[in-house]
Amino acid sequence: MTKRKPLIAGNWKMHKTGPEAVETARKLAGLTADVDRVDVMIAPPFTALAQVAEVLRGTRIMLCAQNMHWEPRGAFTGEISAEMLLAAGCTHVILGHSERRQFFGETDQTVNLKLRAALAAGLKPVVCIGESESERDEGKTFSVLDKQVQNGLKGLLSDDLKGLTLAYEPVWAIGTGKTASSQQAQEVHAYLRDQLAKAYGRSVAEAVRILYGGSVKPANIAELMAMEDVDGALVGGASLEAETFNQLVHYQN
Ligand code: 13P
């Protein structure tokens, strides 16, 4: 079992209009009102953030964005800055999700720019990393993760890691129904923590939450969360319905 406070986060991706997001957030707030041993967070699409922030006010559910641009303002049509996210009520932002790397050309370098901008603005980043199926099959899992961590986190100081969350999301497990086994997840999470310890010191590494993401469901969450270095889950599909997401939040019951 993790030594860190568990965090169960829902990434709603490109799902839900403002009113739909408000309805789900309201239900979720009611269902999770009793929860204090687990942190809960949701990441609705940009257009729903401000409305959902109103619903979450006074609840323990934290609000997260799914992406941001690294510049504070300017001629960047279609982009959103850290300051805009803060003003909309976000405390966190997901960076470098594999779908953004795969479909929108994000690289470790752009993730690094965004990460620094988020930290400078006071937004807490959730940095996603993970190998593809072919990379795993070729035995490259750890070298791929090394590169993503080293380049993605380049220039960060130990202090910067205080607000940082890592999310290990093997690309082959996202939306496929193929979950990493709890042993596979633990192996990678422990490896990542060791790499952080080498770079930033053991006590810093011990405080960083490392989430697992990829086909997390009520049926497999308890097993994953039983692992020492699995500190939470970043959930896509199973976070869209309040009842199902609530079951994930209550995985200890
Ligand atoms: P699924 O839970 O739908 O596999 O998605 C995981 C994910 O990408 C969360 O960011």
Coordinates of N, CA and C and ligand atoms in Angstrom, one line a residue:
M1 N 0.8 -1.2 0.0 CA 0.0 0.0 0.0 C 0.9 1.3 0.0
T2 N 0.4 2.2 -0.7 CA 1.2 3.4 -0.9 C 1.4 4.2 0.5
K3 N 2.5 4.8 0.6 CA 2.8 5.7 1.8 C 2.2 7.1 1.6
R4 N 1.9 7.4 0.3 CA 1.4 8.7 0.0 C -0.1 8.7 0.0
K5 N -0.7 9.9 0.1 CA -2.2 10.0 0.1 C -2.6 9.6 -1.4
P6 N -3.5 8.6 -1.5 CA -3.9 8.3 -2.9 C -4.7 9.4 -3.6
L7 N -4.5 9.4 -4.9 CA -5.2 10.4 -5.7 C -5.9 9.7 -6.9
I8 N -7.2 9.8 -6.9 CA -8.0 9.2 -8.0 C -8.4 10.3 -8.9
A9 N -7.9 10.4 -10.2 CA -8.2 11.5 -11.1 C -8.9 11.0 -12.3
G10 N -9.9 11.7 -12.7 CA -10.7 11.4 -13.9 C -10.3 12.4 -15.0
N11 N -9.9 11.8 -16.2 CA -9.6 12.6 -17.3 C -10.8 12.4 -18.3
W12 N -11.6 13.4 -18.5 CA -12.8 13.3 -19.3 C -12.5 13.5 -20.8
K13 N -11.3 13.8 -21.1 CA -10.9 13.9 -22.5 C -11.9 14.8 -23.3
M14 N -12.2 14.4 -24.5 CA -13.2 15.3 -25.3 C -14.6 14.7 -25.1
H15 N -15.1 14.7 -23.9 CA -16.4 14.3 -23.6 C -17.1 15.3 -22.7
K16 N -18.3 15.5 -22.9 CA -19.2 16.3 -22.1 C -19.2 17.8 -22.4
T17 N -20.4 18.3 -22.7 CA -20.6 19.8 -22.8 C -20.6 20.4 -21.4
G18 N -20.7 21.7 -21.3 CA -20.7 22.3 -20.0 C -21.9 21.8 -19.1
P19 N -23.1 21.8 -19.6 CA -24.2 21.3 -18.7 C -24.0 19.8 -18.4
E20 N -23.5 19.0 -19.3 CA -23.3 17.5 -19.0 C -22.2 17.4 -17.9
A21 N -21.2 18.2 -18.0 CA -20.1 18.1 -17.1 C -20.5 18.6 -15.7
V22 N -21.4 19.6 -15.7 CA -21.9 20.1 -14.4 C -22.7 19.0 -13.7
E23 N -23.5 18.3 -14.5 CA -24.4 17.3 -13.9 C -23.6 16.2 -13.3
T24 N -22.6 15.7 -14.1 CA -21.7 14.6 -13.6 C -20.9 15.1 -12.3
A25 N -20.4 16.3 -12.4 CA -19.6 16.8 -11.2 C -20.5 16.9 -10.0
R26 N -21.7 17.4 -10.2 CA -22.7 17.5 -9.0 C -22.9 16.2 -8.4
K27 N -23.2 15.2 -9.2 CA -23.5 13.8 -8.7 C -22.2 13.3 -8.0
L28 N -21.1 13.5 -8.6 CA -19.9 13.0 -8.0 C -19.6 13.6 -6.7
A29 N -19.8 14.9 -6.6 CA -19.6 15.7 -5.3 C -20.5 15.1 -4.2
G30 N -21.7 14.7 -4.6 CA -22.6 14.1 -3.6 C -22.1 12.8 -3.2
L31 N -21.8 12.0 -4.1 CA -21.4 10.6 -3.9 C -20.0 10.5 -3.1
T32 N -19.2 11.5 -3.2 CA -17.8 11.4 -2.6 C -17.7 12.3 -1.4
A33 N -18.8 12.8 -1.0 CA -18.7 13.8 0.1 C -18.1 13.3 1.4
D34 N -18.2 11.9 1.6 CA -17.6 11.3 2.8 C -16.1 11.0 2.7
V35 N -15.5 11.2 1.5 CA -14.2 10.7 1.3 C -13.1 11.6 1.8
D36 N -12.2 11.2 2.7 CA -11.1 12.0 3.1 C -9.8 11.3 3.1
R37 N -9.8 10.0 2.9 CA -8.5 9.3 2.9 C -7.9 9.3 1.4
V38 N -8.7 9.8 0.5 CA -8.3 9.7 -0.9 C -8.5 11.1 -1.5
D39 N -7.6 11.6 -2.3 CA -7.8 12.9 -3.0 C -8.6 12.5 -4.3
V40 N -9.5 13.4 -4.7 CA -10.3 13.2 -5.9 C -10.1 14.4 -6.8
M41 N -10.0 14.1 -8.1 CA -9.8 15.2 -9.1 C -10.5 14.9 -10.4
I42 N -11.0 15.9 -11.0 CA -11.6 15.7 -12.4 C -11.0 16.7 -13.4
A43 N -10.8 16.2 -14.6 CA -10.3 17.1 -15.7 C -11.3 17.1 -16.8
P44 N -12.3 18.1 -16.7 CA -13.2 18.3 -17.8 C -12.6 19.0 -19.0
P45 N -13.3 19.1 -20.1 CA -12.7 19.9 -21.2 C -12.7 21.4 -20.8
F46 N -11.9 22.1 -21.6 CA -11.8 23.6 -21.3 C -13.1 24.3 -21.1
T47 N -14.0 24.0 -22.0 CA -15.3 24.8 -22.1 C -16.2 24.6 -20.9
A48 N -15.9 23.5 -20.1 CA -16.7 23.2 -18.9 C -16.0 23.6 -17.6
L49 N -14.8 24.1 -17.7 CA -14.0 24.3 -16.4 C -14.6 25.3 -15.5
A50 N -15.0 26.5 -16.0 CA -15.5 27.5 -15.1 C -16.8 27.1 -14.4
Q51 N -17.7 26.4 -15.2 CA -18.9 26.0 -14.6 C -18.7 24.9 -13.6
V52 N -17.8 24.0 -13.9 CA -17.6 22.9 -13.0 C -16.9 23.4 -11.7
A53 N -16.1 24.4 -11.9 CA -15.4 25.0 -10.7 C -16.5 25.5 -9.7
E54 N -17.6 26.1 -10.2 CA -18.7 26.6 -9.3 C -19.3 25.4 -8.5
V55 N -19.5 24.3 -9.2 CA -20.1 23.1 -8.6 C -19.1 22.6 -7.5
L56 N -17.9 22.6 -7.8 CA -16.9 22.0 -6.9 C -16.5 22.9 -5.7
R57 N -16.9 24.1 -5.8 CA -16.6 25.1 -4.7 C -17.1 24.5 -3.3
G58 N -16.2 24.4 -2.3 CA -16.7 23.9 -1.0 C -16.6 22.4 -0.9
T59 N -16.3 21.7 -2.0 CA -16.2 20.3 -2.0 C -14.7 20.0 -1.9
R60 N -14.3 18.7 -1.8 CA -12.9 18.3 -1.8 C -12.4 17.9 -3.1
I61 N -13.2 17.9 -4.1 CA -12.8 17.5 -5.5 C -12.0 18.6 -6.1
M62 N -10.9 18.3 -6.6 CA -10.0 19.3 -7.3 C -10.2 19.3 -8.8
L63 N -9.9 20.5 -9.3 CA -10.2 20.7 -10.7 C -8.9 20.8 -11.5
C64 N -8.9 20.1 -12.6 CA -7.7 19.9 -13.4 C -8.0 20.2 -14.9
A65 N -7.1 20.8 -15.6 CA -7.2 21.0 -17.1 C -6.5 19.9 -17.8
Q66 N -6.7 19.7 -19.1 CA -6.1 18.6 -19.8 C -4.9 19.0 -20.6
N67 N -4.6 20.3 -20.7 CA -3.5 20.7 -21.5 C -3.4 22.2 -21.3
M68 N -2.3 22.8 -21.7 CA -2.1 24.3 -21.7 C -1.0 24.7 -22.7
H69 N -0.9 25.9 -23.0 CA 0.2 26.4 -23.8 C 1.3 27.0 -22.8
W70 N 2.5 27.1 -23.3 CA 3.6 27.5 -22.4 C 3.7 29.0 -22.3
E71 N 3.2 29.7 -23.3 CA 3.4 31.2 -23.3 C 2.3 31.8 -22.4
P72 N 2.5 32.9 -21.7 CA 1.5 33.5 -20.9 C 0.4 34.1 -21.6
R73 N 0.6 34.6 -22.8 CA -0.4 35.3 -23.7 C 0.2 35.5 -25.1
G74 N -0.7 35.9 -26.0 CA -0.1 36.3 -27.3 C -0.9 35.7 -28.4
A75 N -0.4 35.8 -29.6 CA -1.0 35.4 -30.8 C -0.8 33.9 -31.0
F76 N -1.6 33.1 -30.3 CA -1.5 31.6 -30.3 C -3.0 31.1 -30.4
T77 N -3.6 31.3 -31.6 CA -5.0 31.0 -31.8 C -5.3 29.6 -31.3
G78 N -6.3 29.5 -30.5 CA -6.8 28.1 -30.1 C -6.1 27.6 -28.8
E79 N -5.2 28.4 -28.3 CA -4.5 27.9 -27.1 C -5.0 28.6 -25.8
I80 N -4.6 28.0 -24.7 CA -5.0 28.4 -23.4 C -3.8 28.5 -22.5
S81 N -3.7 29.6 -21.7 CA -2.5 29.8 -20.8 C -2.8 29.3 -19.4
A82 N -1.7 29.2 -18.7 CA -1.8 28.8 -17.3 C -2.7 29.7 -16.5
E83 N -2.5 31.0 -16.7 CA -3.2 32.0 -16.0 C -4.7 31.9 -16.2
M84 N -5.1 31.6 -17.5 CA -6.5 31.4 -17.8 C -7.1 30.2 -17.0
L85 N -6.3 29.2 -16.9 CA -6.7 28.0 -16.2 C -6.9 28.3 -14.7
L86 N -6.0 29.0 -14.2 CA -6.1 29.4 -12.7 C -7.3 30.2 -12.5
A87 N -7.5 31.2 -13.5 CA -8.7 32.0 -13.3 C -10.0 31.3 -13.5
A88 N -10.0 30.2 -14.2 CA -11.2 29.3 -14.4 C -11.4 28.4 -13.1
G89 N -10.4 28.4 -12.2 CA -10.6 27.6 -11.0 C -9.8 26.3 -10.9
C90 N -8.9 26.1 -11.9 CA -8.1 24.9 -11.9 C -6.9 25.1 -10.9
T91 N -6.6 23.9 -10.3 CA -5.3 23.9 -9.4 C -4.3 23.0 -10.1
H92 N -4.7 22.2 -11.1 CA -3.8 21.2 -11.7 C -4.0 21.2 -13.2
V93 N -3.0 20.7 -13.9 CA -3.1 20.6 -15.3 C -2.3 19.3 -15.8
I94 N -3.0 18.5 -16.7 CA -2.4 17.3 -17.2 C -1.4 17.8 -18.4
L95 N -0.2 17.3 -18.4 CA 0.7 17.7 -19.5 C 1.3 16.4 -20.1
G96 N 1.4 16.5 -21.4 CA 2.1 15.4 -22.2 C 1.3 14.1 -22.2
H97 N 0.0 14.2 -22.2 CA -0.8 12.9 -22.3 C -0.4 12.3 -23.6
S98 N -0.4 10.9 -23.7 CA 0.0 10.2 -24.9 C -0.8 10.6 -26.1
E99 N -2.1 10.9 -25.9 CA -2.9 11.3 -27.0 C -2.5 12.7 -27.6
R100 N -1.9 13.5 -26.8 CA -1.4 14.8 -27.2 C 0.0 14.6 -28.0
R101 N 0.7 13.6 -27.5 CA 2.0 13.3 -28.1 C 1.7 12.6 -29.5
Q102 N 0.7 11.7 -29.5 CA 0.4 10.9 -30.7 C -0.3 11.8 -31.8
F103 N -1.3 12.6 -31.4 CA -2.1 13.2 -32.4 C -1.8 14.7 -32.6
F104 N -1.1 15.3 -31.6 CA -0.9 16.8 -31.7 C 0.6 17.2 -31.6
G105 N 1.4 16.3 -31.9 CA 2.8 16.6 -32.1 C 3.6 17.0 -30.8
E106 N 3.0 16.7 -29.6 CA 3.8 17.1 -28.4 C 5.0 16.2 -28.3
T107 N 6.1 16.9 -27.8 CA 7.4 16.2 -27.6 C 7.8 16.4 -26.1
D108 N 8.8 15.7 -25.7 CA 9.4 16.0 -24.4 C 9.8 17.4 -24.2
Q109 N 10.2 18.1 -25.3 CA 10.6 19.5 -25.3 C 9.4 20.4 -25.0
T110 N 8.3 20.1 -25.7 CA 7.2 21.0 -25.4 C 6.6 20.7 -24.1
V111 N 6.6 19.5 -23.7 CA 6.1 19.1 -22.3 C 7.0 19.9 -21.3
N112 N 8.3 19.9 -21.5 CA 9.2 20.6 -20.6 C 8.8 22.1 -20.5
L113 N 8.6 22.7 -21.7 CA 8.2 24.2 -21.7 C 6.9 24.4 -20.9
K114 N 5.9 23.5 -21.1 CA 4.6 23.6 -20.4 C 4.8 23.4 -18.9
L115 N 5.6 22.5 -18.6 CA 5.8 22.1 -17.2 C 6.4 23.3 -16.4
R116 N 7.4 23.9 -17.0 CA 8.0 25.1 -16.4 C 7.1 26.2 -16.3
A117 N 6.3 26.4 -17.3 CA 5.3 27.5 -17.3 C 4.2 27.3 -16.2
A118 N 3.8 26.0 -16.1 CA 2.8 25.7 -15.1 C 3.3 25.9 -13.7
L119 N 4.5 25.5 -13.5 CA 5.1 25.6 -12.1 C 5.3 27.1 -11.8
A120 N 5.7 27.9 -12.8 CA 6.0 29.3 -12.6 C 4.7 30.0 -12.3
A121 N 3.6 29.5 -12.9 CA 2.3 30.2 -12.6 C 1.6 29.7 -11.4
G122 N 2.1 28.6 -10.8 CA 1.4 28.1 -9.6 C 0.4 27.0 -9.8
L123 N 0.4 26.4 -11.0 CA -0.5 25.3 -11.4 C 0.3 24.0 -11.1
K124 N -0.4 23.0 -10.5 CA 0.3 21.7 -10.2 C 0.2 20.8 -11.4
P125 N 1.4 20.4 -12.0 CA 1.4 19.6 -13.2 C 1.2 18.1 -12.9
V126 N 0.5 17.4 -13.8 CA 0.4 15.9 -13.8 C 1.0 15.5 -15.1
V127 N 2.3 15.1 -15.0 CA 3.0 14.8 -16.3 C 2.9 13.3 -16.7
C128 N 2.4 13.1 -17.9 CA 2.1 11.7 -18.4 C 3.3 11.2 -19.2
I129 N 3.6 10.0 -18.9 CA 4.7 9.3 -19.6 C 4.2 7.8 -19.9
G130 N 4.9 7.1 -20.8 CA 4.5 5.8 -21.1 C 5.0 5.3 -22.4
E131 N 5.2 4.0 -22.5 CA 5.7 3.4 -23.7 C 4.6 2.8 -24.5
S132 N 4.9 2.7 -25.8 CA 3.9 2.1 -26.7 C 4.1 0.5 -26.7
E133 N 3.2 -0.1 -27.3 CA 3.2 -1.6 -27.3 C 4.5 -2.1 -28.0
S134 N 4.9 -1.5 -29.1 CA 6.1 -2.0 -29.8 C 7.3 -1.7 -29.0
E135 N 7.3 -0.6 -28.3 CA 8.5 -0.3 -27.5 C 8.6 -1.3 -26.3
R136 N 7.5 -1.7 -25.8 CA 7.6 -2.7 -24.7 C 8.0 -4.0 -25.3
D137 N 7.4 -4.4 -26.4 CA 7.8 -5.7 -27.1 C 9.3 -5.7 -27.4
E138 N 9.9 -4.6 -27.7 CA 11.3 -4.6 -28.1 C 12.2 -4.4 -26.9
G139 N 11.6 -4.4 -25.7 CA 12.4 -4.3 -24.5 C 12.9 -2.9 -24.2
K140 N 12.2 -1.9 -24.7 CA 12.7 -0.5 -24.6 C 11.9 0.3 -23.5
T141 N 11.1 -0.4 -22.8 CA 10.2 0.4 -21.8 C 11.0 1.3 -20.9
F142 N 12.1 0.8 -20.3 CA 12.8 1.7 -19.4 C 13.6 2.8 -20.0
S143 N 14.1 2.5 -21.2 CA 14.9 3.6 -21.9 C 13.9 4.7 -22.4
V144 N 12.7 4.3 -22.9 CA 11.8 5.3 -23.3 C 11.3 6.2 -22.1
L145 N 11.1 5.5 -21.0 CA 10.6 6.3 -19.8 C 11.8 7.2 -19.3
D146 N 13.0 6.7 -19.4 CA 14.2 7.5 -18.9 C 14.2 8.8 -19.8
K147 N 14.0 8.6 -21.1 CA 14.1 9.8 -22.0 C 13.0 10.8 -21.7
Q148 N 11.8 10.2 -21.5 CA 10.6 11.1 -21.2 C 10.8 11.9 -19.9
V149 N 11.4 11.2 -18.9 CA 11.5 11.8 -17.6 C 12.7 12.8 -17.7
Q150 N 13.8 12.4 -18.2 CA 15.0 13.3 -18.2 C 14.7 14.6 -19.0
N151 N 14.1 14.4 -20.2 CA 13.9 15.5 -21.1 C 12.7 16.3 -20.7
G152 N 11.7 15.6 -20.2 CA 10.4 16.3 -19.8 C 10.7 17.2 -18.6
L153 N 11.5 16.6 -17.6 CA 11.7 17.3 -16.4 C 13.0 18.2 -16.4
K154 N 13.6 18.3 -17.5 CA 14.9 19.0 -17.6 C 14.8 20.4 -16.9
G155 N 15.8 20.7 -16.1 CA 15.9 22.0 -15.5 C 15.1 22.2 -14.2
L156 N 14.4 21.1 -13.8 CA 13.6 21.3 -12.6 C 14.5 21.1 -11.4
L157 N 14.2 21.8 -10.3 CA 14.9 21.7 -9.1 C 14.1 20.8 -8.1
S158 N 14.7 20.4 -7.1 CA 14.0 19.5 -6.1 C 12.7 20.1 -5.6
D159 N 12.8 21.4 -5.4 CA 11.6 22.1 -4.9 C 10.4 22.0 -5.8
D160 N 10.7 22.0 -7.1 CA 9.7 22.0 -8.2 C 8.9 20.7 -8.1
L161 N 9.5 19.6 -7.6 CA 8.9 18.3 -7.6 C 7.8 18.2 -6.5
K162 N 7.8 19.2 -5.6 CA 6.8 19.1 -4.5 C 5.4 19.1 -5.0
G163 N 5.1 19.9 -6.0 CA 3.8 20.0 -6.6 C 3.5 19.1 -7.7
L164 N 4.5 18.3 -8.1 CA 4.4 17.5 -9.3 C 3.8 16.1 -9.1
T165 N 3.0 15.6 -10.0 CA 2.5 14.3 -10.0 C 3.0 13.7 -11.3
L166 N 3.4 12.4 -11.3 CA 3.7 11.7 -12.5 C 2.6 10.7 -12.8
A167 N 2.3 10.5 -14.1 CA 1.3 9.5 -14.4 C 1.9 8.5 -15.4
Y168 N 2.0 7.3 -15.0 CA 2.5 6.2 -15.9 C 1.3 5.7 -16.6
E169 N 1.3 5.9 -17.9 CA 0.2 5.4 -18.7 C 0.7 4.7 -20.0
P170 N 0.9 3.4 -19.8 CA 1.4 2.7 -21.0 C 0.4 2.8 -22.1
V171 N 0.9 3.2 -23.3 CA 0.0 3.6 -24.4 C -0.9 2.4 -24.8
W172 N -0.3 1.2 -24.7 CA -1.0 0.0 -25.1 C -2.2 -0.3 -24.1
A173 N -2.2 0.3 -23.0 CA -3.3 0.0 -22.0 C -4.4 1.1 -22.1
I174 N -4.2 2.2 -22.8 CA -5.2 3.3 -22.8 C -6.4 3.0 -23.7
G175 N -7.5 2.9 -23.1 CA -8.8 2.7 -23.9 C -8.9 1.4 -24.6
T176 N -8.0 0.4 -24.2 CA -7.9 -0.9 -24.9 C -8.5 -2.0 -24.1
G177 N -8.8 -1.7 -22.8 CA -9.2 -2.8 -21.9 C -8.1 -3.7 -21.5
K178 N -6.9 -3.4 -22.0 CA -5.7 -4.2 -21.6 C -5.0 -3.4 -20.5
T179 N -5.2 -3.8 -19.2 CA -4.5 -3.1 -18.1 C -3.2 -3.7 -17.9
A180 N -2.2 -2.9 -17.5 CA -0.9 -3.5 -17.1 C -1.3 -4.3 -15.8
S181 N -0.6 -5.4 -15.6 CA -0.8 -6.2 -14.4 C -0.3 -5.3 -13.2
S182 N -0.8 -5.6 -12.0 CA -0.3 -4.8 -10.9 C 1.2 -5.0 -10.7
Q183 N 1.8 -6.1 -11.1 CA 3.2 -6.3 -11.0 C 3.9 -5.5 -12.1
Q184 N 3.4 -5.4 -13.3 CA 4.0 -4.6 -14.3 C 4.0 -3.1 -13.9
A185 N 2.8 -2.7 -13.3 CA 2.7 -1.3 -12.9 C 3.7 -1.0 -11.8
Q186 N 3.8 -1.9 -10.8 CA 4.7 -1.7 -9.6 C 6.1 -1.7 -10.1
E187 N 6.5 -2.5 -11.0 CA 7.9 -2.6 -11.5 C 8.3 -1.2 -12.1
V188 N 7.4 -0.7 -12.9 CA 7.7 0.6 -13.6 C 7.7 1.8 -12.5
H189 N 6.7 1.8 -11.6 CA 6.6 2.9 -10.7 C 7.8 2.9 -9.7
A190 N 8.2 1.7 -9.3 CA 9.4 1.6 -8.4 C 10.6 2.1 -9.2
Y191 N 10.7 1.7 -10.5 CA 11.8 2.2 -11.3 C 11.8 3.7 -11.4
L192 N 10.7 4.3 -11.7 CA 10.6 5.7 -11.9 C 11.0 6.4 -10.6
R193 N 10.5 5.9 -9.4 CA 10.9 6.5 -8.2 C 12.4 6.5 -7.9
D194 N 13.0 5.3 -8.3 CA 14.4 5.2 -8.2 C 15.2 6.3 -9.0
Q195 N 14.6 6.5 -10.2 CA 15.3 7.5 -11.1 C 15.1 8.9 -10.5
L196 N 13.9 9.1 -10.0 CA 13.7 10.5 -9.3 C 14.7 10.6 -8.1
A197 N 14.8 9.5 -7.4 CA 15.7 9.6 -6.2 C 17.2 9.9 -6.6
K198 N 17.6 9.3 -7.7 CA 19.0 9.5 -8.2 C 19.1 11.0 -8.6
A199 N 18.1 11.5 -9.2 CA 18.2 12.9 -9.7 C 17.9 14.0 -8.6
Y200 N 17.0 13.7 -7.7 CA 16.6 14.7 -6.8 C 16.7 14.4 -5.3
G201 N 17.2 13.1 -5.0 CA 17.3 12.7 -3.6 C 16.1 11.8 -3.2
R202 N 16.3 10.9 -2.3 CA 15.3 9.9 -1.9 C 14.1 10.6 -1.3
S203 N 14.3 11.5 -0.4 CA 13.1 12.1 0.3 C 12.2 12.8 -0.7
V204 N 12.7 13.5 -1.6 CA 11.9 14.2 -2.6 C 11.2 13.1 -3.4
A205 N 11.9 12.1 -3.9 CA 11.2 11.0 -4.7 C 10.1 10.3 -3.9
E206 N 10.3 10.1 -2.6 CA 9.3 9.4 -1.8 C 8.0 10.2 -1.7
A207 N 8.1 11.5 -1.9 CA 6.9 12.4 -1.7 C 6.1 12.6 -3.0
V208 N 6.7 12.2 -4.2 CA 6.0 12.4 -5.5 C 5.0 11.3 -5.7
R209 N 3.8 11.7 -6.0 CA 2.7 10.7 -6.3 C 2.9 10.2 -7.8
I210 N 2.9 8.9 -7.9 CA 3.0 8.3 -9.3 C 1.7 7.6 -9.5
L211 N 0.9 8.1 -10.5 CA -0.4 7.5 -10.8 C -0.2 6.4 -11.9
Y212 N -1.1 5.5 -11.9 CA -1.2 4.5 -13.0 C -2.4 4.9 -13.9
G213 N -2.3 4.9 -15.2 CA -3.4 5.1 -16.1 C -3.4 4.1 -17.2
G214 N -4.6 3.7 -17.6 CA -4.8 2.7 -18.7 C -5.7 1.6 -18.3
S215 N -7.0 1.8 -18.8 CA -8.1 0.8 -18.5 C -8.3 0.5 -17.0
V216 N -8.2 1.5 -16.2 CA -8.5 1.3 -14.8 C -10.0 1.2 -14.6
K217 N -10.5 0.2 -13.9 CA -11.9 -0.1 -13.8 C -12.2 -0.5 -12.3
P218 N -13.4 -0.5 -11.9 CA -13.7 -1.0 -10.6 C -13.2 -2.4 -10.3
A219 N -13.1 -3.2 -11.3 CA -12.7 -4.6 -11.1 C -11.2 -4.7 -10.9
N220 N -10.4 -3.7 -11.3 CA -8.9 -3.9 -11.2 C -8.3 -2.9 -10.3
I221 N -9.0 -1.9 -9.8 CA -8.3 -0.8 -9.1 C -7.7 -1.2 -7.8
A222 N -8.4 -2.1 -7.1 CA -7.9 -2.5 -5.7 C -6.6 -3.2 -5.8
E223 N -6.4 -4.0 -6.8 CA -5.2 -4.8 -7.0 C -4.0 -3.8 -7.4
L224 N -4.3 -2.8 -8.2 CA -3.3 -1.9 -8.6 C -2.9 -1.0 -7.4
M225 N -3.9 -0.6 -6.6 CA -3.7 0.3 -5.5 C -3.0 -0.4 -4.3
A226 N -3.0 -1.7 -4.4 CA -2.3 -2.5 -3.3 C -0.8 -2.4 -3.5
M227 N -0.4 -2.0 -4.6 CA 1.1 -1.9 -4.9 C 1.7 -0.7 -4.1
E228 N 2.9 -0.9 -3.6 CA 3.5 0.1 -2.8 C 3.8 1.4 -3.5
D229 N 4.1 1.4 -4.8 CA 4.5 2.6 -5.5 C 3.4 3.1 -6.4
V230 N 2.2 2.5 -6.4 CA 1.1 3.0 -7.1 C 0.3 3.9 -6.2
D231 N 0.3 5.2 -6.5 CA -0.2 6.2 -5.6 C -1.6 6.7 -6.0
G232 N -2.1 6.1 -7.0 CA -3.4 6.6 -7.5 C -3.6 6.2 -8.9
A233 N -4.7 6.7 -9.5 CA -5.1 6.3 -10.9 C -5.5 7.5 -11.7
L234 N -5.1 7.5 -12.9 CA -5.6 8.5 -13.9 C -6.5 7.7 -14.8
V235 N -7.8 8.1 -14.7 CA -8.9 7.2 -15.3 C -9.5 7.9 -16.5
G236 N -9.7 7.3 -17.6 CA -10.4 7.9 -18.7 C -11.8 7.4 -18.7
G237 N -12.1 6.4 -19.5 CA -13.5 5.9 -19.8 C -14.3 5.7 -18.5
A238 N -13.7 5.0 -17.5 CA -14.4 4.7 -16.3 C -14.6 5.9 -15.3
S239 N -14.2 7.1 -15.8 CA -14.5 8.3 -15.0 C -15.6 9.1 -15.5
L240 N -16.2 8.7 -16.6 CA -17.3 9.5 -17.2 C -18.6 9.4 -16.5
E241 N -18.9 8.3 -15.9 CA -20.2 8.1 -15.2 C -19.9 8.3 -13.7
A242 N -20.6 9.2 -13.0 CA -20.3 9.5 -11.6 C -20.4 8.2 -10.8
E243 N -21.3 7.3 -11.0 CA -21.4 6.1 -10.2 C -20.2 5.2 -10.3
T244 N -19.7 5.1 -11.5 CA -18.6 4.2 -11.7 C -17.3 4.9 -11.1
F245 N -17.2 6.1 -11.4 CA -16.0 6.8 -10.9 C -16.0 6.8 -9.3
N246 N -17.2 6.9 -8.8 CA -17.3 6.9 -7.3 C -16.9 5.5 -6.8
Q247 N -17.1 4.5 -7.5 CA -16.7 3.1 -7.1 C -15.2 3.1 -7.1
L248 N -14.5 3.8 -8.0 CA -13.1 3.8 -8.1 C -12.5 4.6 -6.9
V249 N -13.2 5.7 -6.6 CA -12.8 6.5 -5.4 C -12.9 5.7 -4.1
H250 N -13.9 4.8 -4.1 CA -14.2 4.0 -2.9 C -13.5 2.6 -3.0
Y251 N -12.4 2.5 -3.7 CA -11.8 1.2 -3.9 C -11.4 0.5 -2.6
Q252 N -11.3 1.3 -1.5 CA -10.9 0.7 -0.2 C -12.0 0.0 0.5
N253 N -13.3 0.3 0.1 CA -14.4 -0.2 0.8 C -14.8 -1.7 0.3
Ligands
13P1 P1 -8.7 4.8 -20.1 O1 -9.0 4.7 -18.6 O2 -10.0 5.0 -20.9 O3 -7.9 3.6 -20.6 O4 -7.8 6.1 -20.4 C1 -6.7 6.3 -19.6 C2 -6.2 7.7 -19.8 O5 -5.7 8.0 -20.9 C3 -6.3 8.6 -18.7 O6 -5.6 9.8 -19.0

